[in-house]
mmCIF file of C-alpha atoms in Angstrom:
data_model
loop_
_atom_site.group_PDB
_atom_site.id
_atom_site.type_symbol
_atom_site.label_atom_id
_atom_site.label_comp_id
_atom_site.label_asym_id
_atom_site.label_seq_id
_atom_site.Cartn_x
_atom_site.Cartn_y
_atom_site.Cartn_z
ATOM 1 C CA MET T 112 -2.326 -35.589 -33.018
ATOM 2 C CA SER T 113 -2.104 -32.262 -30.943
ATOM 3 C CA GLU T 114 1.692 -32.946 -30.314
ATOM 4 C CA ALA T 115 2.129 -33.111 -33.805
ATOM 5 C CA MET T 116 0.653 -30.069 -34.516
ATOM 6 C CA VAL T 117 2.986 -28.301 -32.076
ATOM 7 C CA ASN T 118 5.673 -30.063 -32.914
ATOM 8 C CA VAL T 119 5.354 -28.452 -36.808
ATOM 9 C CA THR T 120 3.955 -25.405 -36.045
ATOM 10 C CA ILE T 121 4.092 -23.565 -32.466
ATOM 11 C CA ASN T 122 7.946 -24.880 -31.874
ATOM 12 C CA GLU T 123 9.240 -24.092 -34.910
ATOM 13 C CA LEU T 124 7.716 -20.811 -35.492
ATOM 14 C CA ILE T 125 7.408 -19.128 -31.888
ATOM 15 C CA SER T 126 10.602 -18.252 -29.844
ATOM 16 C CA MET T 127 9.376 -17.508 -26.308
ATOM 17 C CA GLU T 128 13.220 -16.551 -25.589
ATOM 18 C CA LYS T 129 12.479 -13.537 -28.140
ATOM 19 C CA THR T 130 8.956 -13.225 -27.412
ATOM 20 C CA ILE T 131 9.128 -12.493 -23.493
ATOM 21 C CA GLN T 132 11.557 -10.142 -24.293
ATOM 22 C CA LYS T 133 8.851 -7.622 -25.832
ATOM 23 C CA LEU T 134 7.450 -6.929 -22.023
ATOM 24 C CA ASP T 135 8.881 -3.704 -21.039
ATOM 25 C CA PRO T 136 9.488 -4.183 -17.169
ATOM 26 C CA ASP T 137 8.674 -0.924 -16.280
ATOM 27 C CA GLU T 138 5.135 -0.832 -18.094
ATOM 28 C CA VAL T 139 4.591 -4.012 -16.216
ATOM 29 C CA ALA T 140 5.338 -2.232 -12.790
ATOM 30 C CA ASP T 141 2.900 0.415 -13.914
ATOM 31 C CA ILE T 142 0.061 -1.758 -14.659
ATOM 32 C CA LEU T 143 0.708 -3.965 -11.540
ATOM 33 C CA VAL T 144 1.893 -1.258 -8.808
ATOM 34 C CA PRO T 145 -1.679 -0.568 -7.598
ATOM 35 C CA GLN T 146 -1.837 -4.069 -6.669
ATOM 36 C CA VAL T 147 0.901 -4.220 -4.499
ATOM 37 C CA PRO T 148 -0.761 -3.231 -1.198
ATOM 38 C CA GLU T 149 -3.327 -5.877 -1.902
ATOM 39 C CA MET T 150 -0.685 -8.352 -2.315
ATOM 40 C CA VAL T 151 1.199 -7.046 0.985
ATOM 41 C CA GLU T 152 -2.350 -7.707 2.580
ATOM 42 C CA ASP T 153 -2.385 -11.295 1.081
ATOM 43 C CA ILE T 154 1.250 -12.255 2.804
ATOM 44 C CA LEU T 155 0.267 -10.425 6.317
ATOM 45 C CA GLY T 156 -2.740 -12.892 6.368
ATOM 46 C CA ASP T 157 -6.021 -12.661 8.509
ATOM 47 C CA ASP T 158 -5.695 -10.910 11.908
ATOM 48 C CA SER T 159 -7.909 -13.643 13.675
ATOM 49 C CA ASP T 160 -5.564 -16.542 12.734
ATOM 50 C CA GLU T 161 -1.944 -16.122 13.898
ATOM 51 C CA SER T 162 -0.916 -19.366 12.386
ATOM 52 C CA GLU T 163 -1.471 -17.792 8.810
ATOM 53 C CA LYS T 164 0.628 -14.851 9.176
ATOM 54 C CA PRO T 165 3.874 -15.606 7.347
ATOM 55 C CA MET T 166 5.710 -12.359 8.044
ATOM 56 C CA PRO T 167 7.352 -11.625 11.917
ATOM 57 C CA VAL T 168 5.359 -9.315 14.198
ATOM 58 C CA TYR T 169 7.380 -6.226 13.958
ATOM 59 C CA LEU T 170 7.402 -6.152 10.152
ATOM 60 C CA GLN T 171 3.773 -7.170 10.134
ATOM 61 C CA ASN T 172 3.221 -3.796 12.065
ATOM 62 C CA LEU T 173 5.571 -1.944 9.986
ATOM 63 C CA ALA T 174 3.610 -3.070 6.803
ATOM 64 C CA LYS T 175 0.034 -2.371 8.693
ATOM 65 C CA SER T 176 1.240 1.291 9.076
ATOM 66 C CA MET T 177 2.256 1.581 5.823
ATOM 67 C CA LEU T 178 -0.455 0.120 3.958
ATOM 68 C CA ASP T 179 -2.554 3.041 6.144
ATOM 69 C CA GLU T 180 -4.178 5.533 3.572
ATOM 70 C CA ASP T 181 -3.180 8.546 5.616
ATOM 71 C CA ASN T 182 0.299 7.546 5.744
ATOM 72 C CA ALA T 183 1.594 9.125 1.989
ATOM 73 C CA ALA T 184 5.416 8.558 2.835
ATOM 74 C CA GLY T 185 4.582 4.928 3.865
ATOM 75 C CA GLN T 186 2.233 4.410 0.461
ATOM 76 C CA TRP T 187 4.831 5.971 -1.899
ATOM 77 C CA ILE T 188 7.631 3.294 -0.103
ATOM 78 C CA ILE T 189 5.042 0.334 -0.702
ATOM 79 C CA LYS T 190 4.169 0.981 -4.005
ATOM 80 C CA LYS T 191 6.975 3.393 -5.472
ATOM 81 C CA TRP T 192 9.884 1.902 -4.100
ATOM 82 C CA LEU T 193 9.585 -1.697 -2.791
ATOM 83 C CA GLY T 194 6.715 -2.666 -5.222
ATOM 84 C CA ARG T 195 8.135 -1.162 -8.454
ATOM 85 C CA SER T 196 11.527 -2.941 -7.348
ATOM 86 C CA PHE T 197 9.966 -6.325 -6.908
ATOM 87 C CA LEU T 198 8.166 -6.196 -10.186
ATOM 88 C CA THR T 199 10.526 -4.919 -12.445
ATOM 89 C CA GLU T 200 12.796 -7.742 -10.847
ATOM 90 C CA PHE T 201 10.572 -10.031 -11.383
ATOM 91 C CA THR T 202 9.896 -9.509 -15.084
ATOM 92 C CA ARG T 203 13.439 -9.412 -15.996
ATOM 93 C CA ALA T 204 13.641 -12.691 -14.039
ATOM 94 C CA MET T 205 11.304 -14.229 -16.419
ATOM 95 C CA GLN T 206 12.609 -13.067 -19.337
ATOM 96 C CA ARG T 207 16.096 -14.437 -18.112
ATOM 97 C CA ASP T 208 14.810 -17.916 -17.482
ATOM 98 C CA ILE T 209 11.736 -17.963 -19.391
ATOM 99 C CA THR T 210 12.469 -21.226 -21.397
ATOM 100 C CA ASN T 211 12.653 -23.159 -17.788
ATOM 101 C CA LEU T 212 9.808 -21.487 -16.706
ATOM 102 C CA PHE T 213 7.161 -21.789 -19.558
ATOM 103 C CA ASN T 214 6.783 -25.076 -21.677
ATOM 104 C CA VAL T 215 4.642 -24.100 -24.810
ATOM 105 C CA ARG T 216 4.215 -27.615 -25.743
ATOM 106 C CA ASN T 217 3.018 -28.409 -22.329
ATOM 107 C CA CYS T 218 0.454 -25.712 -22.506
ATOM 108 C CA VAL T 219 -0.950 -26.191 -25.568
ATOM 109 C CA VAL T 220 -1.108 -30.060 -25.574
ATOM 110 C CA VAL T 221 -2.708 -30.233 -21.719
ATOM 111 C CA GLN T 222 -5.494 -27.768 -23.036
ATOM 112 C CA MET T 223 -6.256 -30.114 -25.956
ATOM 113 C CA MET T 224 -6.509 -33.165 -23.700
ATOM 114 C CA LYS T 225 -8.735 -31.234 -21.034
ATOM 115 C CA ASP T 226 -11.057 -29.949 -23.597
ATOM 116 C CA ARG T 227 -10.932 -32.440 -26.457
ATOM 117 C CA SER T 228 -13.709 -30.138 -28.556
ATOM 118 C CA LEU T 229 -10.735 -27.384 -29.194
ATOM 119 C CA LEU T 230 -9.273 -29.886 -32.133
ATOM 120 C CA GLY T 231 -12.456 -29.987 -33.695
ATOM 121 C CA LYS T 232 -13.392 -26.357 -33.644
ATOM 122 C CA LEU T 233 -9.695 -25.466 -34.569
ATOM 123 C CA PHE T 234 -10.711 -27.440 -37.798
ATOM 124 C CA GLU T 235 -14.123 -26.119 -38.068
ATOM 125 C CA LYS T 236 -12.637 -22.599 -37.894
ATOM 126 C CA THR T 237 -9.553 -23.464 -40.521
ATOM 127 C CA GLY T 238 -11.066 -26.105 -42.602
ATOM 128 C CA HIS T 239 -14.754 -25.104 -43.094
ATOM 129 C CA THR T 240 -13.885 -25.033 -46.800
ATOM 130 C CA GLU T 241 -12.502 -28.311 -47.053
ATOM 131 C CA LEU T 242 -15.032 -29.825 -44.651
ATOM 132 C CA ASP T 243 -17.847 -28.530 -47.300
ATOM 133 C CA PHE T 244 -15.887 -29.918 -50.062
ATOM 134 C CA LEU T 245 -16.002 -33.035 -48.502
ATOM 135 C CA VAL T 246 -19.744 -32.925 -48.184
ATOM 136 C CA ASP T 247 -20.463 -31.598 -51.843
ATOM 137 C CA SER T 248 -18.101 -33.885 -53.520
ATOM 138 C CA GLY T 249 -19.745 -36.989 -52.495
ATOM 139 C CA LEU T 250 -22.440 -35.537 -55.292
ATOM 140 C CA TRP T 251 -20.177 -35.477 -57.786
ATOM 141 C CA PHE T 252 -18.071 -38.322 -57.341
ATOM 142 C CA GLY T 253 -21.078 -40.304 -56.644
ATOM 143 C CA PHE T 254 -22.791 -39.349 -59.743
ATOM 144 C CA LEU T 255 -19.954 -40.172 -61.957
ATOM 145 C CA LEU T 256 -19.051 -43.613 -60.193
ATOM 146 C CA GLY T 257 -22.639 -44.419 -60.119
ATOM 147 C CA CYS T 258 -22.609 -44.215 -63.966
ATOM 148 C CA ILE T 259 -19.948 -46.601 -64.334
ATOM 149 C CA GLN T 260 -21.838 -48.832 -61.881
ATOM 150 C CA LEU T 261 -24.943 -48.406 -63.802
ATOM 151 C CA ILE T 262 -23.251 -49.584 -67.294
ATOM 152 C CA VAL T 263 -21.773 -52.839 -65.173
ATOM 153 C CA ALA T 264 -25.120 -53.648 -64.043
ATOM 154 C CA LEU T 265 -26.882 -53.347 -67.733
ATOM 155 C CA TYR T 266 -24.169 -56.070 -68.490
ATOM 156 C CA CYS T 267 -23.823 -58.322 -65.392
ATOM 157 C CA SER T 268 -27.277 -60.144 -64.075
ATOM 158 C CA ASN T 269 -25.642 -60.819 -60.435
ATOM 159 C CA PRO T 270 -27.757 -58.539 -58.307
ATOM 160 C CA TRP T 271 -24.938 -58.406 -55.776
ATOM 161 C CA THR T 272 -23.383 -55.942 -58.315
ATOM 162 C CA LEU T 273 -25.387 -53.334 -57.185
ATOM 163 C CA SER T 274 -24.460 -53.789 -53.366
ATOM 164 C CA ILE T 275 -20.850 -54.335 -54.277
ATOM 165 C CA GLY T 276 -20.755 -51.560 -56.608
ATOM 166 C CA GLY T 277 -22.079 -48.979 -53.765
ATOM 167 C CA LEU T 278 -19.733 -50.591 -51.603
ATOM 168 C CA ILE T 279 -17.013 -49.539 -54.085
ATOM 169 C CA VAL T 280 -18.261 -46.158 -55.064
ATOM 170 C CA GLY T 281 -18.692 -45.067 -51.400
ATOM 171 C CA LEU T 282 -15.113 -45.828 -50.420
ATOM 172 C CA ALA T 283 -13.907 -44.413 -53.947
ATOM 173 C CA THR T 284 -15.777 -41.073 -53.264
ATOM 174 C CA ASN T 285 -14.565 -40.233 -49.966
ATOM 175 C CA TRP T 286 -10.745 -41.352 -50.848
ATOM 176 C CA LEU T 287 -10.663 -39.246 -53.732
ATOM 177 C CA ALA T 288 -12.180 -36.093 -51.849
ATOM 178 C CA LEU T 289 -9.508 -36.518 -49.158
ATOM 179 C CA LYS T 290 -6.637 -36.663 -51.796
ATOM 180 C CA TRP T 291 -8.206 -33.352 -53.493
ATOM 181 C CA ILE T 292 -7.647 -31.566 -50.426
ATOM 182 C CA PHE T 293 -4.203 -32.404 -49.380
ATOM 183 C CA GLU T 294 -2.581 -33.197 -52.837
ATOM 184 C CA PRO T 295 -0.378 -32.540 -54.779
ATOM 185 C CA VAL T 296 1.414 -30.818 -52.319
ATOM 186 C CA GLU T 297 3.260 -28.754 -54.849
ATOM 187 C CA PRO T 298 1.602 -26.962 -57.693
ATOM 188 C CA THR T 299 1.630 -29.520 -60.595
ATOM 189 C CA LYS T 300 0.733 -28.224 -64.051
ATOM 190 C CA VAL T 301 -1.487 -30.887 -66.143
ATOM 191 C CA GLY T 302 -1.471 -29.044 -69.745
ATOM 192 C CA PRO T 303 -3.555 -25.922 -69.145
ATOM 193 C CA PHE T 304 -3.981 -26.478 -65.497
ATOM 194 C CA VAL T 305 -2.480 -26.278 -62.375
ATOM 195 C CA LEU T 306 -3.346 -28.768 -59.720
ATOM 196 C CA GLN T 307 -2.862 -28.382 -56.410
ATOM 197 C CA GLY T 308 -4.704 -29.442 -52.805
ATOM 198 C CA LEU T 309 -7.350 -27.324 -51.716
ATOM 199 C CA PHE T 310 -6.404 -26.465 -48.476
ATOM 200 C CA LEU T 311 -2.558 -25.655 -49.559
ATOM 201 C CA ARG T 312 -4.348 -22.759 -52.150
ATOM 202 C CA ARG T 313 -5.657 -21.185 -49.351
ATOM 203 C CA GLN T 314 -2.387 -20.658 -47.242
ATOM 204 C CA PRO T 315 -2.959 -17.213 -46.461
ATOM 205 C CA GLU T 316 -6.741 -17.738 -45.253
ATOM 206 C CA VAL T 317 -6.002 -20.537 -43.197
ATOM 207 C CA SER T 318 -3.051 -18.706 -41.708
ATOM 208 C CA LYS T 319 -4.892 -15.656 -40.655
ATOM 209 C CA ASP T 320 -7.839 -18.327 -39.222
ATOM 210 C CA PHE T 321 -5.401 -20.591 -37.341
ATOM 211 C CA SER T 322 -3.791 -17.748 -35.698
ATOM 212 C CA GLU T 323 -6.786 -15.944 -34.677
ATOM 213 C CA PHE T 324 -8.181 -19.107 -33.086
ATOM 214 C CA PHE T 325 -4.930 -20.270 -31.521
ATOM 215 C CA THR T 326 -4.397 -17.045 -29.598
ATOM 216 C CA LYS T 327 -7.731 -16.654 -28.585
ATOM 217 C CA LYS T 328 -8.459 -20.065 -26.891
ATOM 218 C CA ILE T 329 -4.997 -21.689 -26.558
ATOM 219 C CA LEU T 330 -2.032 -19.717 -26.242
ATOM 220 C CA ASN T 331 -2.717 -16.261 -24.422
ATOM 221 C CA SER T 332 -1.388 -14.364 -21.641
ATOM 222 C CA ARG T 333 -3.975 -16.137 -19.215
ATOM 223 C CA GLU T 334 -3.610 -19.585 -20.235
ATOM 224 C CA MET T 335 0.326 -19.112 -20.299
ATOM 225 C CA TRP T 336 0.409 -18.051 -16.865
ATOM 226 C CA ASN T 337 -2.202 -20.958 -15.737
ATOM 227 C CA SER T 338 0.582 -23.046 -17.153
ATOM 228 C CA ILE T 339 3.514 -21.049 -15.355
ATOM 229 C CA ILE T 340 1.706 -21.403 -12.315
ATOM 230 C CA ASN T 341 0.335 -25.403 -12.656
ATOM 231 C CA ASP T 342 2.598 -27.144 -14.824
ATOM 232 C CA PRO T 343 4.549 -29.751 -12.902
ATOM 233 C CA ASP T 344 7.281 -29.378 -15.159
ATOM 234 C CA THR T 345 7.758 -25.745 -14.761
ATOM 235 C CA SER T 346 5.855 -24.761 -11.304
ATOM 236 C CA PRO T 347 8.767 -25.718 -9.146
ATOM 237 C CA LYS T 348 11.229 -23.614 -10.867
ATOM 238 C CA PHE T 349 8.789 -20.570 -11.250
ATOM 239 C CA ARG T 350 8.230 -21.060 -7.011
ATOM 240 C CA GLN T 351 11.950 -21.332 -6.756
ATOM 241 C CA MET T 352 12.169 -17.821 -8.759
ATOM 242 C CA PHE T 353 9.487 -16.072 -7.231
ATOM 243 C CA SER T 354 10.815 -17.381 -3.432
ATOM 244 C CA GLN T 355 14.319 -15.580 -4.579
ATOM 245 C CA GLN T 356 12.545 -12.422 -5.630
ATOM 246 C CA LEU T 357 10.618 -12.186 -2.424
ATOM 247 C CA VAL T 358 13.835 -12.742 -0.359
ATOM 248 C CA ASP T 359 15.513 -9.865 -2.119
ATOM 249 C CA LEU T 360 12.398 -7.679 -1.430
ATOM 250 C CA SER T 361 12.658 -8.587 2.303
ATOM 251 C CA SER T 362 16.325 -7.768 2.219
ATOM 252 C CA ARG T 363 15.765 -4.509 0.460
ATOM 253 C CA ALA T 364 12.713 -3.479 2.746
ATOM 254 C CA THR T 365 15.147 -3.933 5.688
ATOM 255 C CA GLY T 366 18.459 -2.799 4.474
ATOM 256 C CA GLY T 367 19.698 -5.861 4.689
ATOM 257 C CA THR T 368 19.401 -6.281 8.387
ATOM 258 C CA ASN T 369 16.687 -9.047 8.282
ATOM 259 C CA THR T 370 15.501 -11.640 5.733
ATOM 260 C CA ILE T 371 13.163 -14.221 5.985
ATOM 261 C CA LYS T 372 15.149 -16.650 3.926
ATOM 262 C CA GLU T 373 16.435 -18.036 7.145
ATOM 263 C CA ASP T 374 12.636 -19.057 8.059
ATOM 264 C CA LYS T 375 11.674 -21.342 5.169
ATOM 265 C CA GLU T 376 8.294 -21.990 6.484
ATOM 266 C CA GLU T 377 7.540 -17.907 6.800
ATOM 267 C CA LEU T 378 8.798 -18.151 3.241
ATOM 268 C CA GLY T 379 6.661 -20.880 1.906
ATOM 269 C CA ARG T 380 3.496 -19.618 3.242
ATOM 270 C CA ALA T 381 4.139 -16.371 1.814
ATOM 271 C CA VAL T 382 4.835 -17.473 -1.550
ATOM 272 C CA SER T 383 2.070 -20.135 -1.673
ATOM 273 C CA LYS T 384 -0.201 -17.104 -0.616
ATOM 274 C CA LEU T 385 1.178 -14.924 -3.458
ATOM 275 C CA ILE T 386 1.045 -17.183 -6.077
ATOM 276 C CA SER T 387 -2.382 -18.572 -5.540
ATOM 277 C CA ARG T 388 -3.483 -15.092 -5.891
ATOM 278 C CA LEU T 389 -1.750 -13.552 -8.966
ATOM 279 C CA GLN T 390 -4.123 -14.559 -11.451
ATOM 280 C CA TYR T 391 -6.700 -12.734 -9.617
ATOM 281 C CA HIS T 392 -4.428 -9.555 -9.389
ATOM 282 C CA PHE T 393 -3.645 -10.041 -13.038
ATOM 283 C CA GLU T 394 -7.167 -9.908 -14.195
ATOM 284 C CA LYS T 395 -8.015 -7.040 -11.481
ATOM 285 C CA ALA T 396 -5.293 -4.809 -13.316
ATOM 286 C CA SER T 397 -6.071 -5.909 -17.016
ATOM 287 C CA PHE T 398 -2.618 -7.331 -17.093
ATOM 288 C CA HIS T 399 -3.539 -10.231 -19.616
ATOM 289 C CA ASP T 400 -5.115 -7.527 -22.214
ATOM 290 C CA TYR T 401 -1.321 -5.784 -22.092
ATOM 291 C CA VAL T 402 0.695 -9.081 -22.141
ATOM 292 C CA ASP T 403 -1.566 -10.150 -25.186
ATOM 293 C CA LYS T 404 -1.090 -6.957 -26.869
ATOM 294 C CA LYS T 405 2.763 -6.370 -26.086
ATOM 295 C CA LEU T 406 3.599 -10.109 -27.163
ATOM 296 C CA GLY T 407 1.905 -10.234 -30.522
ATOM 297 C CA ILE T 408 1.615 -13.832 -30.647
ATOM 298 C CA GLU T 409 -0.963 -13.759 -32.932
ATOM 299 C CA LYS T 410 0.799 -11.733 -35.800
ATOM 300 C CA THR T 411 4.177 -13.569 -35.390
ATOM 301 C CA LEU T 412 2.260 -16.714 -35.359
ATOM 302 C CA ARG T 413 0.327 -15.903 -39.005
ATOM 303 C CA THR T 414 2.912 -14.831 -40.091
ATOM 304 C CA GLY T 415 5.128 -17.420 -39.777
ATOM 305 C CA LEU T 416 2.578 -20.017 -40.984
ATOM 306 C CA GLU T 417 2.397 -17.690 -44.283
ATOM 307 C CA ARG T 418 6.205 -18.325 -44.876
ATOM 308 C CA LEU T 419 6.106 -21.946 -44.566
ATOM 309 C CA SER T 420 6.654 -24.136 -47.711
ATOM 310 C CA PHE T 421 3.840 -26.036 -48.892
ATOM 311 C CA LYS T 422 5.446 -29.355 -47.458
ATOM 312 C CA GLU T 423 5.543 -27.918 -43.980
ATOM 313 C CA PHE T 424 1.995 -25.937 -44.171
ATOM 314 C CA GLU T 425 0.538 -29.551 -45.359
ATOM 315 C CA GLN T 426 1.277 -30.354 -41.477
ATOM 316 C CA VAL T 427 -0.627 -27.881 -39.914
ATOM 317 C CA LEU T 428 -4.372 -29.452 -40.305
ATOM 318 C CA HIS T 429 -3.520 -32.824 -42.337
ATOM 319 C CA PRO T 430 -2.600 -34.395 -38.780
ATOM 320 C CA ILE T 431 -6.359 -33.639 -37.967
ATOM 321 C CA PHE T 432 -7.627 -35.591 -40.667
ATOM 322 C CA GLU T 433 -5.062 -38.311 -40.553
ATOM 323 C CA GLU T 434 -6.333 -39.918 -37.654
ATOM 324 C CA ASP T 435 -9.673 -40.000 -38.865
ATOM 325 C CA GLU T 436 -9.151 -40.767 -42.485
ATOM 326 C CA LEU T 437 -9.660 -44.332 -42.544
ATOM 327 C CA THR T 438 -13.088 -44.077 -40.812
ATOM 328 C CA LEU T 439 -14.268 -41.389 -43.154
ATOM 329 C CA ILE T 440 -13.355 -43.784 -46.015
ATOM 330 C CA LEU T 441 -15.186 -46.553 -44.314
ATOM 331 C CA ALA T 442 -17.997 -44.797 -43.479
ATOM 332 C CA GLY T 443 -18.226 -43.464 -47.157
ATOM 333 C CA GLY T 444 -18.107 -47.289 -48.158
ATOM 334 C CA PHE T 445 -20.903 -48.280 -45.317
ATOM 335 C CA LEU T 446 -22.895 -45.825 -46.587
ATOM 336 C CA GLY T 447 -22.534 -46.657 -50.558
ATOM 337 C CA PHE T 448 -23.159 -50.500 -49.855
ATOM 338 C CA SER T 449 -26.036 -49.888 -47.734
ATOM 339 C CA ALA T 450 -27.727 -47.705 -50.725
ATOM 340 C CA GLY T 451 -26.806 -50.456 -53.080
ATOM 341 C CA PHE T 452 -28.205 -53.272 -50.831
ATOM 342 C CA ILE T 453 -31.500 -51.396 -51.040
ATOM 343 C CA GLN T 454 -31.427 -50.953 -54.673
ATOM 344 C CA GLN T 455 -30.906 -54.986 -54.652
ATOM 345 C CA LEU T 456 -33.883 -55.682 -52.628
ATOM 346 C CA LEU T 457 -35.991 -53.315 -54.803
ATOM 347 C CA SER T 458 -34.698 -54.621 -58.360
ATOM 348 C CA THR T 459 -35.055 -58.438 -57.084
ATOM 349 C CA GLY T 460 -38.605 -57.861 -55.639
ATOM 350 C CA VAL T 461 -37.826 -58.746 -52.222
ATOM 351 C CA TRP T 462 -38.983 -55.077 -51.547
ATOM 352 C CA SER T 463 -41.279 -53.200 -53.141
ATOM 353 C CA LEU T 464 -42.377 -49.458 -53.085
ATOM 354 C CA PRO T 465 -45.626 -48.659 -51.684
ATOM 355 C CA THR T 466 -48.248 -48.012 -54.463
ATOM 356 C CA TRP T 467 -50.530 -44.426 -54.728
ATOM 357 C CA SER T 468 -53.635 -46.354 -53.566
ATOM 358 C CA SER T 469 -51.527 -47.945 -50.509
ATOM 359 C CA LEU T 470 -50.498 -44.455 -49.539
ATOM 360 C CA PHE T 471 -53.791 -42.861 -49.839
ATOM 361 C CA ALA T 472 -55.208 -45.625 -47.912
ATOM 362 C CA VAL T 473 -52.740 -45.278 -45.084
ATOM 363 C CA THR T 474 -53.433 -41.450 -44.944
ATOM 364 C CA THR T 475 -57.121 -42.198 -45.064
ATOM 365 C CA TYR T 476 -56.868 -44.409 -42.066
ATOM 366 C CA THR T 477 -54.655 -42.157 -40.134
ATOM 367 C CA ALA T 478 -56.843 -39.388 -40.443
ATOM 368 C CA ILE T 479 -59.904 -41.442 -39.105
ATOM 369 C CA PHE T 480 -57.960 -43.216 -36.258
ATOM 370 C CA MET T 481 -56.796 -39.101 -35.348
ATOM 371 C CA GLN T 482 -60.359 -38.192 -35.226
ATOM 372 C CA ASN T 483 -61.706 -41.130 -33.388
ATOM 373 C CA VAL T 484 -58.896 -40.297 -30.674
ATOM 374 C CA LYS T 485 -59.866 -36.701 -30.418
ATOM 375 C CA LYS T 486 -63.658 -38.011 -29.465
ATOM 376 C CA VAL T 487 -62.667 -40.437 -27.120
ATOM 377 C CA ALA T 488 -60.475 -37.747 -25.716
ATOM 378 C CA LEU T 489 -63.329 -35.105 -25.617
ATOM 379 C CA VAL T 490 -65.818 -38.187 -24.102
ATOM 380 C CA GLY T 491 -63.261 -38.842 -21.477
ATOM 381 C CA GLY T 492 -62.893 -35.507 -20.499
ATOM 382 C CA ILE T 493 -66.408 -35.034 -20.059
ATOM 383 C CA VAL T 494 -67.035 -37.960 -17.968
ATOM 384 C CA LEU T 495 -64.048 -37.271 -15.571
ATOM 385 C CA GLY T 496 -65.439 -33.583 -15.604
ATOM 386 C CA ILE T 497 -68.931 -34.423 -14.269
ATOM 387 C CA PRO T 498 -68.276 -35.432 -10.556
ATOM 388 C CA ALA T 499 -65.962 -32.414 -10.411
ATOM 389 C CA LEU T 500 -68.370 -30.073 -11.625
ATOM 390 C CA ILE T 501 -71.129 -31.632 -9.288
ATOM 391 C CA LYS T 502 -68.721 -31.177 -6.323
ATOM 392 C CA MET T 503 -68.104 -27.694 -7.149
ATOM 393 C CA LEU T 504 -72.042 -26.885 -7.416
ATOM 394 C CA LYS T 505 -72.713 -28.729 -4.009
ATOM 395 C CA LYS T 506 -69.799 -26.317 -2.481
ATOM 396 C CA LYS T 507 -71.381 -23.252 -4.138
ATOM 397 C CA LYS T 508 -74.968 -24.158 -2.713
ATOM 398 C CA LEU T 509 -73.862 -24.817 0.638
ATOM 399 C CA LYS T 510 -72.187 -21.474 0.489
ATOM 400 C CA LEU T 511 -75.036 -19.881 -0.087
ATOM 401 C CA SER T 512 -77.108 -21.473 2.423
ATOM 402 C CA LEU T 513 -74.522 -20.412 5.073
ATOM 403 C CA GLN T 514 -74.985 -16.642 3.792
ATOM 404 C CA ARG T 515 -78.360 -16.672 4.251
#
């Protein structure tokens, strides 16, 4: 269900190749540069554990001296030269190869499968009007079809007409309601009236609700980066790109005389540490807020949905219904049959409604019973409390005698 929705909407409306170009490498660097010293410390590792240091000793000492707050020149080199250089090149590399580094479909479907309530919440957000109609229509359709059932019952003495009629009314009510929500797809003129599915007539409103929910809960910067880092289809390519950027940085830092490229073990540890801490640095620098605002996916998605043809737009919400349409119709049939069967039992005398006198008698006996229960509880409380009271008085008497 979620895959069908993604194929019809997201893949058709959002081009990540174009969207990612909205990021400005220099702005990205400005936001993340304050995190660079901490990123370097991530690579250096813990002083107490030599095995966790992915840098050669002389590079570790050089990096530590540059990280010293009193070393203004070192701070400038780390942040303004190496840091900015790495971040701008990293952003450009992401922009060049985003189709291999990020899979929109996987990002959306994995979240839908992990939290199945998202699909229900999406429908509740975008289809609340249709859901209300589905509930309210039971009254009107049920009344009209019930009148037909009444006429049939007057001319047919078989008591099963009530149960079978209730079944037909229940099935027809929900079937008609579902049809009215999505059909006709195109505006159809019938005399002075123009008929169209309720959902399709609300295209601008639904587009707004859909895009807001989608970008807030599913397709936002935080979830996109989670997918880039953890998606089995893209994470190896992202790791490879990140490793190359780190190799290039090491080469620039040493003037090309040294690179960690030859030591794959050291490079692997450095990359793993940095990637594992990326989301932490993004959160601390409020990077996700910048990305969400800059990419403007909500606006892109809303505009695209509003421009869809009625036939294409129908597939935005209809897949959510389609899987459960039969269940909804059968549920209506079951409720209708149950109501008709109860009517049948009452009309044939198998069941009978209680009389006013019997209801009065039941109410009276219940009140008497409750009063007796209270009396029993009171007596029981007194009986159980007497030994405790005697014991307390004895203790008080003993205490007074000791005081004398």
